[in-house]
XYZ file of C-alpha atoms in Angstrom:
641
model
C -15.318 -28.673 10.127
C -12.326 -28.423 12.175
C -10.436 -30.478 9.626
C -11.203 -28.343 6.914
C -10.023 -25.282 9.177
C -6.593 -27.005 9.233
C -6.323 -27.013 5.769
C -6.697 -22.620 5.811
C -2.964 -22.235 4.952
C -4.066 -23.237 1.414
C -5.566 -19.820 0.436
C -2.020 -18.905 0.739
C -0.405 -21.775 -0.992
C -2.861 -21.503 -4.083
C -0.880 -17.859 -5.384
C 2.010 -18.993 -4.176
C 2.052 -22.413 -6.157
C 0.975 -20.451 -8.835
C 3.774 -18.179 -8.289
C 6.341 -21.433 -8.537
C 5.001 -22.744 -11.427
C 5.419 -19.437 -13.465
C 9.043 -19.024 -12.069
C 10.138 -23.111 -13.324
C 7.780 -22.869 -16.566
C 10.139 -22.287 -19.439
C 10.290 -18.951 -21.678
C 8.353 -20.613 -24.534
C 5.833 -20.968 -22.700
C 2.617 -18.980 -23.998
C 1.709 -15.325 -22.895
C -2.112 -16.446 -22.066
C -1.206 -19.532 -20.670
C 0.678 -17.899 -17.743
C -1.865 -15.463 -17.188
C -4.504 -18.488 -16.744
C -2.290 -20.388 -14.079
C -2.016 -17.410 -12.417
C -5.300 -16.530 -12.461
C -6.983 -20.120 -11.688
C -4.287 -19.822 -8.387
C -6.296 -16.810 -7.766
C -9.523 -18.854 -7.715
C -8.805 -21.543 -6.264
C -7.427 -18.737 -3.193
C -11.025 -17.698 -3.390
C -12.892 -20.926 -3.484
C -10.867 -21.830 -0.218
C -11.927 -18.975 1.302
C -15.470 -18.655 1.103
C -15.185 -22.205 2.028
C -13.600 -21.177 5.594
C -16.211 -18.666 5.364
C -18.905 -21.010 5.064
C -17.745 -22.975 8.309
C -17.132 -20.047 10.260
C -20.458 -19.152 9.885
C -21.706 -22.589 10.847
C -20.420 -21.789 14.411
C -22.083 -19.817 17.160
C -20.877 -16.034 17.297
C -18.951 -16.599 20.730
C -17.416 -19.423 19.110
C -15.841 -17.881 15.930
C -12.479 -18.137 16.442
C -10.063 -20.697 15.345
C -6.132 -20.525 15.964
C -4.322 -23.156 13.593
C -0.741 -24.019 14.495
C 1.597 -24.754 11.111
C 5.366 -25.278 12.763
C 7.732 -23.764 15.136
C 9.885 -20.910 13.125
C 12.240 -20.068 16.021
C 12.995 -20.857 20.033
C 15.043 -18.577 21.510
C 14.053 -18.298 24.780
C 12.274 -16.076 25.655
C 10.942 -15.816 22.260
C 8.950 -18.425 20.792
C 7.927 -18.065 16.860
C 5.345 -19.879 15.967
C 3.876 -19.400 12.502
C 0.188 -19.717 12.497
C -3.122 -18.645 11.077
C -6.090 -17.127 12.901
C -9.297 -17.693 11.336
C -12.022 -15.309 12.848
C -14.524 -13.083 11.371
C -12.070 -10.152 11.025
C -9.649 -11.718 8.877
C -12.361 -14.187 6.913
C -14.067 -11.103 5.561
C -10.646 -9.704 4.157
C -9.543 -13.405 2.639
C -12.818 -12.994 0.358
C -12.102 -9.815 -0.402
C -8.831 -9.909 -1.362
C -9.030 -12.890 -3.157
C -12.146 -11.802 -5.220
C -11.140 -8.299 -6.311
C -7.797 -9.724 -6.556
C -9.077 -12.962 -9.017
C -11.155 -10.418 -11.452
C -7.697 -8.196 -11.563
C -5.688 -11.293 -12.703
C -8.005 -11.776 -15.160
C -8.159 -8.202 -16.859
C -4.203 -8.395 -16.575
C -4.799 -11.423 -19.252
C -6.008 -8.189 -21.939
C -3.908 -5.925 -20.546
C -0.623 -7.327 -20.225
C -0.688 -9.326 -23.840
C 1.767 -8.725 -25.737
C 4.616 -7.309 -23.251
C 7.412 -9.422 -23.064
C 7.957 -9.810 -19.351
C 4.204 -11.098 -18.816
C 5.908 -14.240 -16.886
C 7.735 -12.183 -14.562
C 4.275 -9.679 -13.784
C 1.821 -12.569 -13.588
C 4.622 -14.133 -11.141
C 5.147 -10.724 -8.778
C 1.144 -10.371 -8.957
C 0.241 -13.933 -7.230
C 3.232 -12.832 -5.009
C 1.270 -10.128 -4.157
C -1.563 -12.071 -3.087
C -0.046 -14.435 -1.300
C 1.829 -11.927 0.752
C -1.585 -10.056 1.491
C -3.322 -13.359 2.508
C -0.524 -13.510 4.835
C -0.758 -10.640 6.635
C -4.430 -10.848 7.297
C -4.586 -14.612 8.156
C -1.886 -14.220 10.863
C -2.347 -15.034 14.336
C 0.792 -12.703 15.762
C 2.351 -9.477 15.167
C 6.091 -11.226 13.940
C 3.739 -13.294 10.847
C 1.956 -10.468 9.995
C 4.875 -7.898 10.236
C 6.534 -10.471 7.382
C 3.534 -9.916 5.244
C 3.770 -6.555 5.724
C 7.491 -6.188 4.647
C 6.445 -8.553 1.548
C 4.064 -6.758 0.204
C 6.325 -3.960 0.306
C 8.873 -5.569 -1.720
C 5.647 -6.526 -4.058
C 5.013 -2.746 -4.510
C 8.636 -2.141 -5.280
C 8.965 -4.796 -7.882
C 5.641 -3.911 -9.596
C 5.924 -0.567 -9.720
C 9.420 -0.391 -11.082
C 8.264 -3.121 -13.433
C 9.016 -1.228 -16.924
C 12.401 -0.328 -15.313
C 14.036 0.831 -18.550
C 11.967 3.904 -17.936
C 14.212 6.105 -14.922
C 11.136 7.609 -13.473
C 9.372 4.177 -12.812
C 12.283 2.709 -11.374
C 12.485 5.977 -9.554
C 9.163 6.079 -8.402
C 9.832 1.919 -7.255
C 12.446 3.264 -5.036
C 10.486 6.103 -3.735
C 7.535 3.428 -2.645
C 9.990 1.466 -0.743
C 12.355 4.048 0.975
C 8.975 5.813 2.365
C 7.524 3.118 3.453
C 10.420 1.907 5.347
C 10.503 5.198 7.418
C 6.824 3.930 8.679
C 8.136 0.508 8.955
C 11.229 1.790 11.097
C 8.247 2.821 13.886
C 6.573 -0.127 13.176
C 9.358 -2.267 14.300
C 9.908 0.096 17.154
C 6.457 -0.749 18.560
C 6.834 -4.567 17.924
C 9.915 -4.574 20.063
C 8.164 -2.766 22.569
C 5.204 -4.984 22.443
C 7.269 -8.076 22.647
C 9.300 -6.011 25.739
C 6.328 -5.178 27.313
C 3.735 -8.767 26.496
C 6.649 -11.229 26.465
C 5.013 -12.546 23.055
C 3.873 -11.325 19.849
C 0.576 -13.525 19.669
C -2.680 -11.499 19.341
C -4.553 -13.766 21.669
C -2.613 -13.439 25.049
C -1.560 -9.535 24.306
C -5.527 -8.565 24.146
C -6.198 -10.902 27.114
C -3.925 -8.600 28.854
C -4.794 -5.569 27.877
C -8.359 -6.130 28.624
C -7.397 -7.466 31.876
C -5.419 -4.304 32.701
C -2.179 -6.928 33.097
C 0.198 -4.373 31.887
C 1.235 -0.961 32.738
C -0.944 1.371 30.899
C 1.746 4.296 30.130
C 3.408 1.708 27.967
C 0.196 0.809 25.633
C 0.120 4.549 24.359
C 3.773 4.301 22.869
C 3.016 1.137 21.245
C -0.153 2.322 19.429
C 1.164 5.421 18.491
C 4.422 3.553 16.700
C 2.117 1.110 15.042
C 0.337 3.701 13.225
C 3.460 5.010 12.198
C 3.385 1.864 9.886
C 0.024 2.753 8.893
C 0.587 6.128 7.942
C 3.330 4.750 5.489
C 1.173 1.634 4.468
C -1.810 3.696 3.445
C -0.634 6.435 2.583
C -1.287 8.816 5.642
C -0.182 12.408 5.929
C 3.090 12.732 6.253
C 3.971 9.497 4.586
C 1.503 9.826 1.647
C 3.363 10.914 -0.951
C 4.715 7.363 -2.581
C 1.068 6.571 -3.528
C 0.617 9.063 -6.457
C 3.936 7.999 -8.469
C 3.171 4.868 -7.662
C 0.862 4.755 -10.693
C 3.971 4.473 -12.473
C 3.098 0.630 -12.588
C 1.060 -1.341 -15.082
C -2.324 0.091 -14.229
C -3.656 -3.654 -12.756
C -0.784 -3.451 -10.527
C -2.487 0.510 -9.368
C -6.032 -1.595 -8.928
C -4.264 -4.401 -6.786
C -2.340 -1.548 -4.560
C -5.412 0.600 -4.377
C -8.294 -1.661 -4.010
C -7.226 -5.334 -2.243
C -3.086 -5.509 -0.850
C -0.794 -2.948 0.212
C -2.447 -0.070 1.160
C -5.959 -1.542 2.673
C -2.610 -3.420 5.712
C -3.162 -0.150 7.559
C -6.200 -0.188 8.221
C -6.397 -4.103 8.987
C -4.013 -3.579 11.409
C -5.676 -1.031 12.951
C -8.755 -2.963 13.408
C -6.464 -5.538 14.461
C -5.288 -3.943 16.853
C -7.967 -2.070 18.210
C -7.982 -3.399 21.610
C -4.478 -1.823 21.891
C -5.765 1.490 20.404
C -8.667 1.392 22.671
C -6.735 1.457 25.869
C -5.331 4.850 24.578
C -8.306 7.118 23.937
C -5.674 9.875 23.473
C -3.788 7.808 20.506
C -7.529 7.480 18.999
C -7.903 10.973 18.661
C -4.926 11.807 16.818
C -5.516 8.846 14.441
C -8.720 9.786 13.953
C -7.564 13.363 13.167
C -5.163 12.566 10.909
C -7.281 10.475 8.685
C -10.121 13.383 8.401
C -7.076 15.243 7.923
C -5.601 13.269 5.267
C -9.127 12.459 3.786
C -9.706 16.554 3.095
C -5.996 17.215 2.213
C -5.858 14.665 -0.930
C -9.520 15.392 -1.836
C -8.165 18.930 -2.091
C -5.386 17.611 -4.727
C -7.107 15.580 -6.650
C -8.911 18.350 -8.307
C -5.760 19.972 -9.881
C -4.262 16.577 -11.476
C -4.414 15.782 -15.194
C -3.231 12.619 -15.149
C -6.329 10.020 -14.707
C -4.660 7.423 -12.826
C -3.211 10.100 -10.174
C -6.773 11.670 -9.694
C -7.398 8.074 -8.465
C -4.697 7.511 -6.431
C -5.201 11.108 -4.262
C -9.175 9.738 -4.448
C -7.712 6.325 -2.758
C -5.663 8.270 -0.109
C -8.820 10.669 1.077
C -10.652 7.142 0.984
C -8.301 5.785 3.259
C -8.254 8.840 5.310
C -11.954 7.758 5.926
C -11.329 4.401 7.165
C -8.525 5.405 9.515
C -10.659 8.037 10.953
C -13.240 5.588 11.491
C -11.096 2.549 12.738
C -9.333 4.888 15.282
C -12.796 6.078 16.980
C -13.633 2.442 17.457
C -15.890 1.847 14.338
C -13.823 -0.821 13.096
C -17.160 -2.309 11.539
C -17.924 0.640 9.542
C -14.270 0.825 8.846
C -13.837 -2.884 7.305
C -17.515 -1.897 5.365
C -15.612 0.803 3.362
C -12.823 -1.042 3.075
C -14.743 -3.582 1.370
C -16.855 -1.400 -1.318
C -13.859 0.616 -2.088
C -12.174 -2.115 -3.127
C -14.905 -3.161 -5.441
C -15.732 0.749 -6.861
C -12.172 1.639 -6.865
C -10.982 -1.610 -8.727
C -13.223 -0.798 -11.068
C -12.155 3.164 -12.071
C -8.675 2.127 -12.378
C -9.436 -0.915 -14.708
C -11.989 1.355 -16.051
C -8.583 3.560 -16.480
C -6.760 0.935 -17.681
C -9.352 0.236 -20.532
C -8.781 3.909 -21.642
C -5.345 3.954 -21.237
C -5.215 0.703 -23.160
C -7.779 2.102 -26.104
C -5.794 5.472 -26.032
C -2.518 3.680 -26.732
C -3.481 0.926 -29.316
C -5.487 3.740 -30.951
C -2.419 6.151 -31.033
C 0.166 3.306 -32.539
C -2.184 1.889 -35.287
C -3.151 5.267 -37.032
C 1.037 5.756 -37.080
C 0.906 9.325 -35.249
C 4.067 10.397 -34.743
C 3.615 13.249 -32.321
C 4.565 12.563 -28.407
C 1.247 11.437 -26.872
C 0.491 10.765 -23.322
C -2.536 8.351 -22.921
C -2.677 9.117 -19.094
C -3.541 12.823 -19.638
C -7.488 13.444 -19.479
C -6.653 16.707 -21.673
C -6.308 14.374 -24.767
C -9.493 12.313 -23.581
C -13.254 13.280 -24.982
C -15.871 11.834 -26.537
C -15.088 8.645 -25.574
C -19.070 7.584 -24.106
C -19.405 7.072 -27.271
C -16.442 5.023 -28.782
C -15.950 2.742 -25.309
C -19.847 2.346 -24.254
C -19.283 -0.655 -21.676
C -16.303 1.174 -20.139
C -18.378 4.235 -19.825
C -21.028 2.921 -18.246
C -19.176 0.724 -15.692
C -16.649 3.885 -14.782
C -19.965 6.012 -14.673
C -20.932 3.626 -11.962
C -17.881 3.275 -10.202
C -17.618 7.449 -9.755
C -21.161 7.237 -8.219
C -20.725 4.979 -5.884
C -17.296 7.072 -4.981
C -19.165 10.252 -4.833
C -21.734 8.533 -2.434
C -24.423 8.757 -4.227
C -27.864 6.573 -3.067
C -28.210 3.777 -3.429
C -24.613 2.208 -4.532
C -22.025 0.902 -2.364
C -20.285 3.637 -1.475
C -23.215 5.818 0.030
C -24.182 2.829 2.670
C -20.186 2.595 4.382
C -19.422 6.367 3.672
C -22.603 7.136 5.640
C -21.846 4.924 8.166
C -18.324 6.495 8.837
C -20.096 9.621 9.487
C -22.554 8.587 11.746
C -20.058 6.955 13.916
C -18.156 9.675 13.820
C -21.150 12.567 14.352
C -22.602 10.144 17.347
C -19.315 10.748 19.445
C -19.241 14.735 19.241
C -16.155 16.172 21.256
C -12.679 15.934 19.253
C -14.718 13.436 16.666
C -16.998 16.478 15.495
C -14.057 18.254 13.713
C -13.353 15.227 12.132
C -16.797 14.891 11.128
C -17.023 18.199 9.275
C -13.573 17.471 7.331
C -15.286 14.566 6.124
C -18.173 16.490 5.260
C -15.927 18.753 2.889
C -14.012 15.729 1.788
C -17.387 14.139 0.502
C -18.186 17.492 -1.494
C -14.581 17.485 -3.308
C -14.886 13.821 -3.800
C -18.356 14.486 -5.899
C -16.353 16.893 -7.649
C -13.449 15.646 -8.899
C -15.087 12.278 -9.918
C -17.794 14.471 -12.144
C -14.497 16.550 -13.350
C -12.777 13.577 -14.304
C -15.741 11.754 -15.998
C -16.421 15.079 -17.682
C -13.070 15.440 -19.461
C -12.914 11.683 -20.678
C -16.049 11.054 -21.597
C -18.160 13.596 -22.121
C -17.934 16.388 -25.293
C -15.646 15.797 -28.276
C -12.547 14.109 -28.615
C -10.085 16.076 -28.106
C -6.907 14.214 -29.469
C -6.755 11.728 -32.748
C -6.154 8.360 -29.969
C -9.605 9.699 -28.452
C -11.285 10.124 -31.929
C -10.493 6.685 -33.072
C -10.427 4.778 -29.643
C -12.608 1.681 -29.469
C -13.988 -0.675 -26.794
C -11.619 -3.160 -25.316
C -12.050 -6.997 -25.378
C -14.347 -9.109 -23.538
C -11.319 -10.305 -20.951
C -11.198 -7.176 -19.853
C -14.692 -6.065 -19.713
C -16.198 -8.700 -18.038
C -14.538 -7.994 -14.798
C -15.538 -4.274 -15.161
C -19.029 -5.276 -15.457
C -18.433 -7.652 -12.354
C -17.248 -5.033 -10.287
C -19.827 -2.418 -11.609
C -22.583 -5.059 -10.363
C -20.549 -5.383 -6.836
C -20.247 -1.721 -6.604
C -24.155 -1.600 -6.690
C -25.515 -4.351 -4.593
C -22.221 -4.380 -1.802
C -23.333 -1.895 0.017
C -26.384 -3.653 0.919
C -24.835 -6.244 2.808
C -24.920 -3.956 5.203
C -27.330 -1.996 5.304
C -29.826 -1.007 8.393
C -32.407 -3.636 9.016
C -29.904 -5.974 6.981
C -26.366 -5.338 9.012
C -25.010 -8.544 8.036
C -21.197 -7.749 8.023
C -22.060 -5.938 11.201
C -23.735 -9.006 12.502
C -20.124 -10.983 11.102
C -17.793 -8.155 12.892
C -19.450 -6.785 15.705
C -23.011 -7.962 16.543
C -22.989 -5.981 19.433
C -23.307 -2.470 17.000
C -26.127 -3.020 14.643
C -26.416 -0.923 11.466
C -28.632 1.816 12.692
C -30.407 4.420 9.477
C -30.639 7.787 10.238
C -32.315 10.471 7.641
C -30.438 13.393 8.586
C -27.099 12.510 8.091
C -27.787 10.540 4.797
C -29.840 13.446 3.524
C -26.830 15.702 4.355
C -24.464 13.216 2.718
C -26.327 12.950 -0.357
C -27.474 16.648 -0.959
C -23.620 17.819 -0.161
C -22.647 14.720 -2.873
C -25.142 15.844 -5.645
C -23.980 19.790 -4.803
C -20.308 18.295 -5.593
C -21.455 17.071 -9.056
C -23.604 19.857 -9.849
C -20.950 22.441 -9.390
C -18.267 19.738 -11.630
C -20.933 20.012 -14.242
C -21.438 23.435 -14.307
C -17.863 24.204 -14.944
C -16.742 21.096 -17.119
C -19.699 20.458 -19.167
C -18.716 21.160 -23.041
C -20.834 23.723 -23.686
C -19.263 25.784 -20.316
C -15.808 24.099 -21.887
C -14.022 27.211 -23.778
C -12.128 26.199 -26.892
C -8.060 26.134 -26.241
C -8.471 26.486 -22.335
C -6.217 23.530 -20.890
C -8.953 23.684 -17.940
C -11.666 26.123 -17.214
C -10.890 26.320 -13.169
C -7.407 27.422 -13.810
C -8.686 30.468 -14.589
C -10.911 30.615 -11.551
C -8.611 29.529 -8.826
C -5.275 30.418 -11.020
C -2.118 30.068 -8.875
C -3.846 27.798 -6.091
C -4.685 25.684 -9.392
C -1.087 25.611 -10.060
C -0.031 24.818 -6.225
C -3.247 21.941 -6.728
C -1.543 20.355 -9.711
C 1.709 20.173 -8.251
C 0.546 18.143 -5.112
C 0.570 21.602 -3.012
C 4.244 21.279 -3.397
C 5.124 18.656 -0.697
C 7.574 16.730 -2.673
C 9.351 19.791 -3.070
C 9.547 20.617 0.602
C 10.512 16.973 0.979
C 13.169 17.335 -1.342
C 14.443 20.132 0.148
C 14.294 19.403 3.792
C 15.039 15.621 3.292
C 16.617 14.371 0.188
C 18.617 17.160 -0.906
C 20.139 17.521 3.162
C 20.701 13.309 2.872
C 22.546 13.754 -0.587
C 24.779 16.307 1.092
C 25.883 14.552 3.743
C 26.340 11.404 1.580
C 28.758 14.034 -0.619
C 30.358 14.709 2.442
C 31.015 11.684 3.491
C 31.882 10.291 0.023
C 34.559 12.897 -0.270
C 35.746 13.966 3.068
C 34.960 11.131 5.576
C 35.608 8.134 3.156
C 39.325 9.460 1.665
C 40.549 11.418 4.565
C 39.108 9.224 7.502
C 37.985 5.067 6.975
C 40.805 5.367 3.803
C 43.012 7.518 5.888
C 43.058 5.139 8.549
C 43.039 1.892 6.581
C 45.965 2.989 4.748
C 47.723 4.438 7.661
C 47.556 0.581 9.466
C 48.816 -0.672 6.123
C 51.470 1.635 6.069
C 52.603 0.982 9.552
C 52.217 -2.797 9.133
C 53.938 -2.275 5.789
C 57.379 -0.549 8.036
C 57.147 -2.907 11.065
C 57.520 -5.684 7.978
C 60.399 -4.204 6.497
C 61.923 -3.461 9.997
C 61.507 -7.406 11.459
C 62.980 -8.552 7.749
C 66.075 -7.243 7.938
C 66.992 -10.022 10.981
C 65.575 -12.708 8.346
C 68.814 -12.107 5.805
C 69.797 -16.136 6.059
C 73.077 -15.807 7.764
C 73.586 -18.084 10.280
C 75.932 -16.151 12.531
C 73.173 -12.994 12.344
C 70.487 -15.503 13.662
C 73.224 -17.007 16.531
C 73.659 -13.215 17.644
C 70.012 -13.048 17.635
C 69.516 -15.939 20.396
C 72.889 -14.751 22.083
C 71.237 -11.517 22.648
C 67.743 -12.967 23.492
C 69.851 -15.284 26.164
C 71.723 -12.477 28.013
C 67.982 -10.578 28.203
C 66.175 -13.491 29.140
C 69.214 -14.409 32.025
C 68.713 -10.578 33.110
C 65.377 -10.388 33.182
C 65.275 -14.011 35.885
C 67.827 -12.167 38.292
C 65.985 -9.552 38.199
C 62.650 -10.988 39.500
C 65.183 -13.328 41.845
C 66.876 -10.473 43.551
């Protein structure tokens, strides 16, 4: 067993080799043939893992925890960087499921991707992705996992930018990256501090410490509250939220990798992480836990005014994370990790249940020859399409019901969990708990809106009326995930409580009726109240949407994201871009030029000055040392006097 542990670093190694052999292949090589090797990298991650997995298990509980040494990185005294892997139940339970819902996304990309001519370079960035998730979550210190945090930033920046030759994606690349490196700036702050404070960045002898009450206690709050400063930018936390939406600009497997296994799922591993840090500041707890109900209720709130389907998705992923942080920062990290989990299977699944659309909407458009401007994003030219794409309709049908919460899929088992940890607490956590509440009752409504405008009535563009279903690579996962999204939740549910039993077996998986009958009733209340207003027959002919009539400017402030990039712009970018114009035209030419030239300039004269005595007469050079003499025979009787 223990050799077999040692040989861990290989669910990295597998995307990574894959990654190398895509990057030396040559450019003749075939478009499916890269996306195999990528994908069979992406197995092979996943066979390793449930093969750590299946040791782990074979140990007792108290014994799960294995810390595997690769190679000193750096010694400079004090610091020590080591780069290692800690294999516990935590970060087992993310390997599988980043490398499963991360394996079925490499193999829709196959269908996807065909036919674009920089396949090679996404199938390479994608098992970059991977590897740089695996990372993060097998790393046993802060400095290891703080490089697979900054790598699957630059992951997100290079995918979403991929089609580059269009401004706003590269825009929207840069947008990703900038943000997130204002939550990264705290970040660092509070690993300096740690290592200031701990002496080391290892997770084993920092929560040694804090449990043993080693350290001063004033300094623990600071830390926590930088870290989630990271977090908030990672997953997409209010006020660092707003990258997520235009960072559908991406190829829309790249959207279900983001959303559903890497990027934006590091938050919230690092929370749980790090929860003995959090939990040594209650105070810290609250306002994390706040801002994720917060957050939850705030993009819920969006979602309901966008047109686009893949950005009704991504405001759907931030609430969902909003969830998980507000459950990781009260201490539920097990019903935390349990959401994470199904919402990476249900929410893989609605955006390659997007993609499929997207993908039927845009071959459809380009073989009838239409010539108009068509956007196959926009639900407004969806309809009808149940009945033209069958298997994706069913699967996406799926998918939204297990988002909405609805008995007995994946979603309502960890969603009901969340609020029962969160309800059990009362105090600051029963605010929380009722923003939740509302969150889960938008949730059920946009997800019934959205299902309702692409699938349901007639079609209401020429793509939509001559769509058709897409091909078996890229259906088979969907039905994989559909099945996942239906039996996941059981893993752990009460009188099962198996992941519980993995995480924490000290918090069993406890049912109770009220809050799941609350939950469900306030879920189907959601959908009923979607249906009323979106069904065709309540549909009038020629409205663009029959609530922006009901709500009618607060539909307008809804669809343009309650105009936070605007005040961002304005407060932010637009006060930046002025003081770079000030500095570009003021500071640079009058001040660094203005000085720069002046030293030239005096250099230049003190030159021209000290020439003039090298002319190449000999009798100016002899009156040169003369002079020099009589000083120099001066200057002695003066100091002798």
């Amino acid at each position: 067993m223990e050799t077999l542990f040692e040989w861990s670093w290989l669910i990295i190694a597998f995307p990574l080799l894959g990654f190398l052999i895509n990057l030396v292949s040559t450019g003749q090589t075939r478009e499916r043939t890269v996306g195999v090797v990528s994908s069979m990298a992406a197995a092979a991650s996943f066979g390793m893992s449930v093969l750590i997995f299946a040791a782990l298990l074979a140990y007792p509980p108290e014994a799960r925890l294995v810390e595997v040494r690769l190679y000193h990185w750096a010694i400079v005294p004090p610091l020590t960087a080591e780069v290692g892997l800690r294999i516990d139940p935590l970060s087992t339970a993310m390997a599988l499921i980043v490398t499963l819902v991360g394996t079925l996304i490499h193999v829709y990309s196959i269908g996807y991707m065909a036919g674009d001519p920089y396949i090679r370079r996404f199938f390479m960035f994608l098992n970059l992705f991977l590897a740089s998730m695996l990372l993060l979550v097998l790393a046993d210190s802060f400095l290891v996992l703080f490089v697979g945090w900054e790598l699957v930033g630059l992951c997100s920046y290079l995918l979403i930018g991929f089609w580059f030759e269009v401004p706003y994606n590269a825009w929207a690349g840069r947008k990703a990256f900038i943000v997130n490196r204002i939550g990264d700036f705290g970040f660092t702050l509070g690993l300096l501090l740690l290592f200031w404070t701990f002496g080391t960045f290892r997770y084993g002898p920092i929560f040694e410490a804090v449990e043993h009450g080693a350290v001063e206690k004033g300094m623990i709050p600071l830390i926590a509250l930088l870290l989630f400063v990271g977090v908030t930018g990672k997953s997409a936390q209010i006020p660092l939220y707003v990258w997520l939406p235009d960072a559908m600009a991406g190829p829309t497997p790249v959207s279900a990798l983001i959303h559903a296994a890497t990027m934006v799922t590091a938050g919230v591993y690092l929370i749980a992480r790090a929860h003995p840090l959090f939990a040594a500041a209650p105070v810290v707890q609250g306002v994390v836990t706040w801002m994720g109900a917060v957050t939850a209720l705030w993009a819920a709130l969006i979602a309901i005014g966008q047109f686009d389907i893949k950005r009704v998705l991504a405001f759907s992923t931030i609430s969902q994370l909003g969830y998980m942080v507000a459950a990781a920062g009260a201490g539920a990290v097990g019903a935390a990790i349990f959401h994470l989990g199904t919402h990476a299977f249900f929410k893989a699944l609605l955006f390659l249940g997007a993609g499929s659309v997207i993908h039927a909407l845009e071959h459809a458009h380009r073989h009838y020859g239409v010539s108009s401007p068509f956007d196959p994003n926009d639900m407004r030219r969806m309809g009808g399409l149940a009945r033209r794409m069958p298997l994706t309709f069913w699967t996406y049908g799926i998918g939204a019901a297990a988002l909405a919460g609805l008995p007995p899929l994946a979603g309502f088992w960890s969603k009901d969990e969340i609020l029962v940890s969160l309800r059990g607490i009362g105090g600051w956590a029963t605010f929380a708990y009722g923003l939740l509440l509302a969150a889960a009752f938008l949730t059920a409504f946009y997800m019934t809106r959205q299902v309702a405008m692409v699938f349901a009535g007639a079609p209401r563009s020429h793509a939509a009326a001559h769509a058709h279903e897409s091909p078996s690579v890229m259906t088979v996962p969907l039905a994989i995930l559909a099945c996942f999204s239906v039996v996941a939740g059981w893993i752990n549910a009460p009188g099962l409580g198996a992941l519980s039993a993995w995480l924490e077996p000290e918090h069993p998986p406890v049912f109770h009726p009220e809050p799941a009958l609350w939950g469900t009733l306030i879920a189907l209340a959601g959908i009923g109240a979607a249906w009323a207003i979106y069904r065709p027959q309540a549909w009038p002919e020629g409205v663009e949407d029959p609530l922006r009539p009901v709500l009618r400017g607060f539909f307008t402030a809804l669809n343009r994201k309650l105009y936070v990039d605007e005040l961002y712009d304005l407060l932010f970018v637009r006060s930046f871009e002025r003081v770079a114009r000030w500095v570009a035209e003021v500071v640079e030419p009058h001040g660094i030029d203005g000085v720069v030239n002046g030293l030239a300039r005096l250099v230049q004269s003190a030159a021209g000055r000290v020439r003039r005595w090298s002319s190449g007469y000999v009798r100016q050079y002899g009156l040169s040392v003369l002079i020099g003499a009589v000083l120099l025979v001066f200057y002695i009787l003066w100091v002798l006097r």
